[in-house]
Short mmCIF file of the C-alpha atoms (twelve columns), coordinates in Angstrom:
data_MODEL
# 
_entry.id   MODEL 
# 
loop_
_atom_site.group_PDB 
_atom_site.id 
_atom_site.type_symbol 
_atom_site.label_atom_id 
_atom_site.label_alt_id 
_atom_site.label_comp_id 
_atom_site.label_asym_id 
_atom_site.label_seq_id 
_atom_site.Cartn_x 
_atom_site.Cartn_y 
_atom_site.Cartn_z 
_atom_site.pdbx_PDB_model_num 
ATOM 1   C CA . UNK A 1   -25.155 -19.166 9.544   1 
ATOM 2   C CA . UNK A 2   -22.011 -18.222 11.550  1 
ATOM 3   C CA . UNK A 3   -22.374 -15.557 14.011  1 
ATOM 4   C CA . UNK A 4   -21.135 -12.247 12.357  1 
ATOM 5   C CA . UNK A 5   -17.708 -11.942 13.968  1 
ATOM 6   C CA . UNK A 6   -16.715 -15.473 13.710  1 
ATOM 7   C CA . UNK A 7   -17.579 -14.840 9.564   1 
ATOM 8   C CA . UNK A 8   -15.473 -11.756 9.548   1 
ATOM 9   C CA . UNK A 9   -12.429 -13.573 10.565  1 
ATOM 10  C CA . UNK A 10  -13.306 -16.908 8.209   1 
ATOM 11  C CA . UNK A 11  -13.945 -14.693 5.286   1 
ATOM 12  C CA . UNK A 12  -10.277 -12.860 5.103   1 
ATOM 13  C CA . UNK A 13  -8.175  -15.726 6.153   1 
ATOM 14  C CA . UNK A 14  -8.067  -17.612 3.012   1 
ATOM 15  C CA . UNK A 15  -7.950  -14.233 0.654   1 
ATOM 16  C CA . UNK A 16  -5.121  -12.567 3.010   1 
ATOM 17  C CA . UNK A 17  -3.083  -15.912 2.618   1 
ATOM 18  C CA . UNK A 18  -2.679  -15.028 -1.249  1 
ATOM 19  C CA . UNK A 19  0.331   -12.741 -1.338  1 
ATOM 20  C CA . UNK A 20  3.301   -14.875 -1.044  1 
ATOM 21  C CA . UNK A 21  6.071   -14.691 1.316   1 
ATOM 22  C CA . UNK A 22  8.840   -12.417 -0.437  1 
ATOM 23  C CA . UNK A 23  11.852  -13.275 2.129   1 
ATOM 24  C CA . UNK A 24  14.633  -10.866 2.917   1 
ATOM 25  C CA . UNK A 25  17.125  -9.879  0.394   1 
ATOM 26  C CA . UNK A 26  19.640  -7.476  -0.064  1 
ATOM 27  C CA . UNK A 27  18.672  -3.772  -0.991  1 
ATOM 28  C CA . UNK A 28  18.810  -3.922  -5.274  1 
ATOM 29  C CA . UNK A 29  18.503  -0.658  -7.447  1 
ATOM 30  C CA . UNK A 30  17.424  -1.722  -11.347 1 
ATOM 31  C CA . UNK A 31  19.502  1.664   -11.077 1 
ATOM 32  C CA . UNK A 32  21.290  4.415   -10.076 1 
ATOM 33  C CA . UNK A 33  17.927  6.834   -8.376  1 
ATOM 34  C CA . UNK A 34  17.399  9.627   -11.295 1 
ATOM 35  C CA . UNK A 35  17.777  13.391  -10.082 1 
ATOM 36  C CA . UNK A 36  13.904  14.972  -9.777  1 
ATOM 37  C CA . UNK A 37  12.207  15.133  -12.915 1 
ATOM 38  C CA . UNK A 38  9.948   17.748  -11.807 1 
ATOM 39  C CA . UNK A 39  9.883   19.843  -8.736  1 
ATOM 40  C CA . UNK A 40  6.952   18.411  -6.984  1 
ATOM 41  C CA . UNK A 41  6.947   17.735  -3.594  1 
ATOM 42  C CA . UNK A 42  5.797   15.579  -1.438  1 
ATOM 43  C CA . UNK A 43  2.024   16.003  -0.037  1 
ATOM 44  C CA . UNK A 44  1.156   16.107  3.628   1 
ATOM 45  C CA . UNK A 45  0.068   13.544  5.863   1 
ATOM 46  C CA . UNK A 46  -3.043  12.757  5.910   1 
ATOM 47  C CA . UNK A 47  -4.577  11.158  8.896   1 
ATOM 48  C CA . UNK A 48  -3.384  7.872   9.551   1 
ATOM 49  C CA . UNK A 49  -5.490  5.235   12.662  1 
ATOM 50  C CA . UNK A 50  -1.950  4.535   14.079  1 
ATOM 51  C CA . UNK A 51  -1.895  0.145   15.573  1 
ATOM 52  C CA . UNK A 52  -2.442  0.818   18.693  1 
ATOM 53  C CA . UNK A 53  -5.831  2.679   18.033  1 
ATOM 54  C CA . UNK A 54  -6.439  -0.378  15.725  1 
ATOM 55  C CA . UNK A 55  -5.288  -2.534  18.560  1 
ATOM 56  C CA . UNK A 56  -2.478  -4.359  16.706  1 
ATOM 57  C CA . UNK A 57  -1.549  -7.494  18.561  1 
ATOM 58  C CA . UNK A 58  2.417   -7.066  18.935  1 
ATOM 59  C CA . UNK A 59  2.825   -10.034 20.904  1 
ATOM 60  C CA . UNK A 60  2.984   -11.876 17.716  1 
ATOM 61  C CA . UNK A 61  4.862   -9.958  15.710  1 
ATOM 62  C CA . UNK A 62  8.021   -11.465 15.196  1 
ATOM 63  C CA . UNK A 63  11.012  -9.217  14.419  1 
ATOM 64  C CA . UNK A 64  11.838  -5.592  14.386  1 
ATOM 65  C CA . UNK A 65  10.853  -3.819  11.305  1 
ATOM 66  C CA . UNK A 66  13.224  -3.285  8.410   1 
ATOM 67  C CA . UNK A 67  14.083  -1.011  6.374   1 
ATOM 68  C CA . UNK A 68  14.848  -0.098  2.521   1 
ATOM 69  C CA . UNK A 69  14.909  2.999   0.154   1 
ATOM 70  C CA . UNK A 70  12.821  5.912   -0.467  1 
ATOM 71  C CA . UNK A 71  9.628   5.155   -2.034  1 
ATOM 72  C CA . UNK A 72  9.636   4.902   -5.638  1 
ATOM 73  C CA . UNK A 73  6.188   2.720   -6.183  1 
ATOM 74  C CA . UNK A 74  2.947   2.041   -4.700  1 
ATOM 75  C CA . UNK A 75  1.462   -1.232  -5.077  1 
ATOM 76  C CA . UNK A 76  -2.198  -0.943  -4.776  1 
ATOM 77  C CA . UNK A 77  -4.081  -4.286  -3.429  1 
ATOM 78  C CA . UNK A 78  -7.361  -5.110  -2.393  1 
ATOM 79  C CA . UNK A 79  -8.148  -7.680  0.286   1 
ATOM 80  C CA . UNK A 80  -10.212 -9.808  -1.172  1 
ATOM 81  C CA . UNK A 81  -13.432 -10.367 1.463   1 
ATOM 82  C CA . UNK A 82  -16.790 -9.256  1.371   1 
ATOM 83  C CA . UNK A 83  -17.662 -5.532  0.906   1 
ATOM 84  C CA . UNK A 84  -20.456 -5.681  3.024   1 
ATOM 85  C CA . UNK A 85  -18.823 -4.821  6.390   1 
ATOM 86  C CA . UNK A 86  -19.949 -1.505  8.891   1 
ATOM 87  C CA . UNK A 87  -16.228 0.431   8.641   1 
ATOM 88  C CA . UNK A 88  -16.828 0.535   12.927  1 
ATOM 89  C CA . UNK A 89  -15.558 -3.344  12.115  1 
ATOM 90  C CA . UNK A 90  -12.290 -2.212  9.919   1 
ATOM 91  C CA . UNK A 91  -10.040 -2.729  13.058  1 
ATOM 92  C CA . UNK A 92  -11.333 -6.071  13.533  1 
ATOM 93  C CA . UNK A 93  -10.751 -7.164  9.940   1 
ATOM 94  C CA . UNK A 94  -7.226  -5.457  10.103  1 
ATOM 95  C CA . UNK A 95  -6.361  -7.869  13.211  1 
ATOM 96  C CA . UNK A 96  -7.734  -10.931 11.124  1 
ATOM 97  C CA . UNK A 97  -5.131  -10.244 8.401   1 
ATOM 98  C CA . UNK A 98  -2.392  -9.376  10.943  1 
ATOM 99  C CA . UNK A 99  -3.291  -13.067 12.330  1 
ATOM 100 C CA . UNK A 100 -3.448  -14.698 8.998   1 
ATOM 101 C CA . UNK A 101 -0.321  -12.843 7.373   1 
ATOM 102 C CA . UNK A 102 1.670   -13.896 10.643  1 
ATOM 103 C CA . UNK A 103 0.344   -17.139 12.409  1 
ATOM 104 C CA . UNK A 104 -0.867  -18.650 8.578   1 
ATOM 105 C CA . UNK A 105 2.145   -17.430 6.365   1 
ATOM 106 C CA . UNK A 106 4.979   -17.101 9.030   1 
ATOM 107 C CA . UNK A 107 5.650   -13.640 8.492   1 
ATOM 108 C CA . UNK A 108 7.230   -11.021 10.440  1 
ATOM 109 C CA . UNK A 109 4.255   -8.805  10.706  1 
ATOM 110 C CA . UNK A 110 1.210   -7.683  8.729   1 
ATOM 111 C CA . UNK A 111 2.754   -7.229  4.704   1 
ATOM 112 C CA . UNK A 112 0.937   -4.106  3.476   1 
ATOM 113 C CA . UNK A 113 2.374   -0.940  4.719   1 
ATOM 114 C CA . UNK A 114 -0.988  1.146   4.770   1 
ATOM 115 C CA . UNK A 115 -4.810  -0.224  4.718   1 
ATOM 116 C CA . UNK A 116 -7.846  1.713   3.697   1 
ATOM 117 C CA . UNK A 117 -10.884 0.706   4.601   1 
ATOM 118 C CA . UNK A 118 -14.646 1.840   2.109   1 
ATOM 119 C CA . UNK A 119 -14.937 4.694   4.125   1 
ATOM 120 C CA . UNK A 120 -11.713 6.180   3.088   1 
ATOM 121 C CA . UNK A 121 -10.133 5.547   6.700   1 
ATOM 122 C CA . UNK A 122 -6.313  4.645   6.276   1 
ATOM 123 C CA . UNK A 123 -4.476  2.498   8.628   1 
ATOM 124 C CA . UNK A 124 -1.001  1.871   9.792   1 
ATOM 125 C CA . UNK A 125 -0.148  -1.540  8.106   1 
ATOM 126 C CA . UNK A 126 3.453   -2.797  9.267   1 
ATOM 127 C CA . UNK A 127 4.919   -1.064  12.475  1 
ATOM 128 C CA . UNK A 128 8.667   0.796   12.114  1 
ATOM 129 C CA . UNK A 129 7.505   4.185   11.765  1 
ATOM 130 C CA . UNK A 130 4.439   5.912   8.893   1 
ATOM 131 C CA . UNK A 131 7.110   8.622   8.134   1 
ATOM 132 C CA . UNK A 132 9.695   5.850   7.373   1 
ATOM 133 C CA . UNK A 133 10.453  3.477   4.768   1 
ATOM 134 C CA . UNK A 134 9.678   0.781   6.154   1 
ATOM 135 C CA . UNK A 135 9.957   -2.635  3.900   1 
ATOM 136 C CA . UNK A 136 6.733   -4.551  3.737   1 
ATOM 137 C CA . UNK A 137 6.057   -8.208  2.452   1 
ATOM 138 C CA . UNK A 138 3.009   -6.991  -0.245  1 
ATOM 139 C CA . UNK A 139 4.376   -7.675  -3.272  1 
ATOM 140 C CA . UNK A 140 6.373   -10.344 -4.516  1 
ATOM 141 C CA . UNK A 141 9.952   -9.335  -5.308  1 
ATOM 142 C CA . UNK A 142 8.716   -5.345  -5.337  1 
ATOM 143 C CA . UNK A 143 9.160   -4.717  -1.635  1 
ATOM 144 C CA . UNK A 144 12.313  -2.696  -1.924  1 
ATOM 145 C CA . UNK A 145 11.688  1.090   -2.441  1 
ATOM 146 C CA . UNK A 146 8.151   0.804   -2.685  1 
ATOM 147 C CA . UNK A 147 4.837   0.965   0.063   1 
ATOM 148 C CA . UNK A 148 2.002   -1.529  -0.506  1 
ATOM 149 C CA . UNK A 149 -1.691  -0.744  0.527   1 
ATOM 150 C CA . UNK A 150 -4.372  -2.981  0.922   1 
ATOM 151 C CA . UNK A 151 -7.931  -1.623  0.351   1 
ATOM 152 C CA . UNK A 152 -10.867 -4.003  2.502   1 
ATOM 153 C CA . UNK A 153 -13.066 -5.708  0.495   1 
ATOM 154 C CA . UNK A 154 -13.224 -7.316  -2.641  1 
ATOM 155 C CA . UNK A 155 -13.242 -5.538  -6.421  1 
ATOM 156 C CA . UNK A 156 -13.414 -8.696  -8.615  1 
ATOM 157 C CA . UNK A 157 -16.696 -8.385  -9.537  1 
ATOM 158 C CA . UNK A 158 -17.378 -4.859  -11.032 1 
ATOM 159 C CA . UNK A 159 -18.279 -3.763  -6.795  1 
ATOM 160 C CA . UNK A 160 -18.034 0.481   -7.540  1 
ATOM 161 C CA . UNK A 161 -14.875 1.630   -5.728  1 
ATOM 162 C CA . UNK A 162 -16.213 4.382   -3.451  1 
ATOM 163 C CA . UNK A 163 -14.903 7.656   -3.327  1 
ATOM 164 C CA . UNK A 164 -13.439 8.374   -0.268  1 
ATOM 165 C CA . UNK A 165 -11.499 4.950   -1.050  1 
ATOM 166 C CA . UNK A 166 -9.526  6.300   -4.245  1 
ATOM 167 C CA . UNK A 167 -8.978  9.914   -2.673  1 
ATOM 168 C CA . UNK A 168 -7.126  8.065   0.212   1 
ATOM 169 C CA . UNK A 169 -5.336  5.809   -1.750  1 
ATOM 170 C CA . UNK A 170 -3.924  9.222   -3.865  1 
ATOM 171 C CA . UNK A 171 -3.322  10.973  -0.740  1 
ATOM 172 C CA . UNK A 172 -1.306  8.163   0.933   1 
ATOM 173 C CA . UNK A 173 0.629   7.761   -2.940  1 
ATOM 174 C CA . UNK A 174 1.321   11.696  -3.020  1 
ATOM 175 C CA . UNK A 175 2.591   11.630  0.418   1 
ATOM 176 C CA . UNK A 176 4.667   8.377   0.201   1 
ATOM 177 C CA . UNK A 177 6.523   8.943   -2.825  1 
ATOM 178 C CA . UNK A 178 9.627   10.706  -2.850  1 
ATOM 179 C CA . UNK A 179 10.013  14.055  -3.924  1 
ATOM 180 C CA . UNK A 180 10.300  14.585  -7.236  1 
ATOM 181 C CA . UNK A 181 8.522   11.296  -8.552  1 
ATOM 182 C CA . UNK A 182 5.686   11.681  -10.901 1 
ATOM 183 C CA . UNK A 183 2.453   9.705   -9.574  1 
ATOM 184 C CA . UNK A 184 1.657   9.341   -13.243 1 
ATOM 185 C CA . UNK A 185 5.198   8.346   -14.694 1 
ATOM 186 C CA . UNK A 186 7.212   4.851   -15.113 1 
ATOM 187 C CA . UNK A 187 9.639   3.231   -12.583 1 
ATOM 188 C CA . UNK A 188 12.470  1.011   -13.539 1 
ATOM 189 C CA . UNK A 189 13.104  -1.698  -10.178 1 
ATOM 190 C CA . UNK A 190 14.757  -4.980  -10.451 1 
ATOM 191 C CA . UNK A 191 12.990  -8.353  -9.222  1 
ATOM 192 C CA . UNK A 192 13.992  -9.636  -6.295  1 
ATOM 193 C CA . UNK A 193 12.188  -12.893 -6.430  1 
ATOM 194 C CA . UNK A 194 11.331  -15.516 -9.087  1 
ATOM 195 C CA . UNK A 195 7.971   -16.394 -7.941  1 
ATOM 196 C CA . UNK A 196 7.076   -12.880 -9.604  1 
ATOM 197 C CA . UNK A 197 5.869   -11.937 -12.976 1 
ATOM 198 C CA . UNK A 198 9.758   -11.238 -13.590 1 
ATOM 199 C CA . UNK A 199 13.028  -13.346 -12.778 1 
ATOM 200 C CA . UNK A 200 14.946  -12.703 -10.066 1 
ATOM 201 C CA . UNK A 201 17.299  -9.948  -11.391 1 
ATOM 202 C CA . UNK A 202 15.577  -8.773  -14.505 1 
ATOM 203 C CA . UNK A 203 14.712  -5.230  -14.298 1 
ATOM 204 C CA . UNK A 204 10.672  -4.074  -15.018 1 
ATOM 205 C CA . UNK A 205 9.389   -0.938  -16.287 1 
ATOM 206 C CA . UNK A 206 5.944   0.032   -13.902 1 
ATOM 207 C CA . UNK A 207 3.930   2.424   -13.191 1 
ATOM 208 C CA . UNK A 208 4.859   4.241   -10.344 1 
ATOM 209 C CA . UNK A 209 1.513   3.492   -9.192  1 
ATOM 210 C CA . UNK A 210 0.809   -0.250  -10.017 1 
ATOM 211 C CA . UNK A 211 -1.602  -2.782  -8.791  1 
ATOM 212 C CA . UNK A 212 -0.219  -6.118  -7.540  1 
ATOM 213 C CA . UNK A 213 -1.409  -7.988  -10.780 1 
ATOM 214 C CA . UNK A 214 1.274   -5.721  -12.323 1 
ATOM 215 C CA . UNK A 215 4.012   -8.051  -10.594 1 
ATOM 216 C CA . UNK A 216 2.627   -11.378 -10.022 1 
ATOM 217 C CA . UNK A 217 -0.008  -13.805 -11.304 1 
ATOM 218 C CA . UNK A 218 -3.162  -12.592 -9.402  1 
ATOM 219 C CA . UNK A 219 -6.551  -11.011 -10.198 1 
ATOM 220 C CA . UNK A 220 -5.720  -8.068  -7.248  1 
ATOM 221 C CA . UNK A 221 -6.634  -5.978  -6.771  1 
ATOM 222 C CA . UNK A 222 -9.477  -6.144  -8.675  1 
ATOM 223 C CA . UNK A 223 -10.803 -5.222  -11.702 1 
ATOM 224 C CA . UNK A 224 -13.360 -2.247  -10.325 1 
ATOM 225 C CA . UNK A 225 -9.961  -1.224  -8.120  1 
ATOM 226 C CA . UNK A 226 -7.414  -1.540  -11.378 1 
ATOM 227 C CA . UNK A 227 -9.646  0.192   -13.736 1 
ATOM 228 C CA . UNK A 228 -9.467  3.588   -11.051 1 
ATOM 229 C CA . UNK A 229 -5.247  3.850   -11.128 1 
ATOM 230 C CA . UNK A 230 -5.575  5.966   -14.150 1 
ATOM 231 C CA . UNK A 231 -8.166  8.223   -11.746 1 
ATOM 232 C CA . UNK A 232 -5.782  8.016   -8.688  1 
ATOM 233 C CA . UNK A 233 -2.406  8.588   -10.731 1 
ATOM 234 C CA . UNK A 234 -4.100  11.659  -12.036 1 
ATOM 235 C CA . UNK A 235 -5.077  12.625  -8.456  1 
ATOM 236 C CA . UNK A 236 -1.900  11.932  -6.550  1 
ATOM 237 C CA . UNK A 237 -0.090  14.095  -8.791  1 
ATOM 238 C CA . UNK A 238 -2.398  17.121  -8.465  1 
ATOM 239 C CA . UNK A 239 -2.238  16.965  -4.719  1 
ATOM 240 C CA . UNK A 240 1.453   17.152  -5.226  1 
ATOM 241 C CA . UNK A 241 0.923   20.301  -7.206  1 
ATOM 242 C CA . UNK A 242 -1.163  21.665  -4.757  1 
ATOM 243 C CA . UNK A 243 1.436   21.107  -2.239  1 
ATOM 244 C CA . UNK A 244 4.041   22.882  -4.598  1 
ATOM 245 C CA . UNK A 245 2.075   25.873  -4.666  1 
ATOM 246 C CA . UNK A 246 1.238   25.888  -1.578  1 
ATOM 247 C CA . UNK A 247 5.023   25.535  -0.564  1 
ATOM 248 C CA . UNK A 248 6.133   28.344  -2.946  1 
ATOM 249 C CA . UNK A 249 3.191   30.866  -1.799  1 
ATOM 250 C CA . UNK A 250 4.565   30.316  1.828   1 
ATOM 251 C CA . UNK A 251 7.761   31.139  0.625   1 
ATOM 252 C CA . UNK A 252 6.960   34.589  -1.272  1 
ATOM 253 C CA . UNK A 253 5.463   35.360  1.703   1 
ATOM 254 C CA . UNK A 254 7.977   34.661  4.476   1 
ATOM 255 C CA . UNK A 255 9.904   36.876  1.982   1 
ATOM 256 C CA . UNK A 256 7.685   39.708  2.027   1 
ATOM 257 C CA . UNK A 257 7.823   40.313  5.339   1 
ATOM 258 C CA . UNK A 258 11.572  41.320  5.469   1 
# 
């Protein structure tokens, strides 16, 4: 048997090697961005462990971050190693996929903009700034105007997706996403890439909260993980509320104090 960490890193390279390299191309609307359909906002932050608490290692990271659109979808992935990790080891398995996505597929940097780990602990994925929209390399000719997050561990085989895990992939969707977009509504974006599920240049109808098998020929990010969207859609959007309310009680009361 291998020693523990020497398995950690052996059991994520193969699995993080499986999203394909989606190279740069120029920034493509399917269309023109609609005006709000409702007036939800955005949620707040939540608490994000930024790369250097997770001990990125920038000396291999090859260019400066770029940049695309607001963010009009969230891919949800799932790494694809073992679920039977302590989440003290998250950072480490972070820096194996870093290694793998950079040294093993040639990329820039780490492709998912945000990981979660079974604890419900999210992560800063690719550097260029958590407030920004920054453009990852998660999802196969989806990587304009959209964020892609990665949950640790593998949901293939009916593994129960734990709590914490969906309310921080909701939180991180209701945040992301623009103002205005519905968490549980439809996206129109054009393909950028013919290695997806679409030709380069035909335009898909999504979810605005997909998983990665929505793009591209893949079992991620799971079937335990897909089957909770509906359940994280749902939740997104009422955090969104919340934050409406919230927003709009603030007001009415900045107001009565004139």
């Amino acid at each position: 048997m291998w020693p523990h960490r020497i398995w950690l890193g052996a059991a994520v390279l193969p699995l993080a090697l499986l999203v394909p390299r989606d190279a740069p191309v120029p920034h493509i609307l399917a269309e023109p961005p609609a005006a709000p359909r409702t007036r939800a906002v955005a949620a707040p932050q939540p608490v994000i462990v930024s790369r250097t608490a997770w001990h990125a290692d920038e000396s291999i990271v090859r260019e400066r971050a770029a940049y695309t659109g607001a963010v009009r979808a969230v891919f949800v992935h799932h790494t694809g190693e073992t679920n039977d990790y302590d989440c003290a080891e998250a950072p480490e398995l972070i820096r194996n996929v870093e290694e793998a996505h950079i040294k093993g597929r040639g990329w820039d940097d780490i492709g998912y903009n945000f990981l979660v780990d079974r604890c419900g602990t999210i992560y800063e994925g690719r550097a260029g700034g958590i407030t920004r929209s920054v453009r990852g390399a998660h999802t196969t000719g989806f990587n304009a105007d959209s964020v892609g997050i990665a949950v640790l561990g593998d949901y293939r085989d009916g593994e129960k997706v734990p709590a914490p895990v969906v309310r921080a992939l909701a939180s991180i969707a209701a945040w992301k996403l623009r103002p205005g977009e519905d968490p549980r509504g439809k996206v129109k974006l054009r393909s950028t890439n013919d290695a997806s599920r679409y030709p380069k240049g035909e335009v898909a109808v999504l979810n605005v909260i997909s998983g990665h098998r929505d793009t591209y020929q893949t079992s991620c990010p799971g079937q335990a993980l897909y089957d909770e969207l509906p359940e994280i859609r749902s939740m997104a959007a009422a955090m969104r509320t919340a934050a409406e309310r919230e927003g709009e009680a603030n007001t009415e009361d900045a107001g009565n104090t004139h």
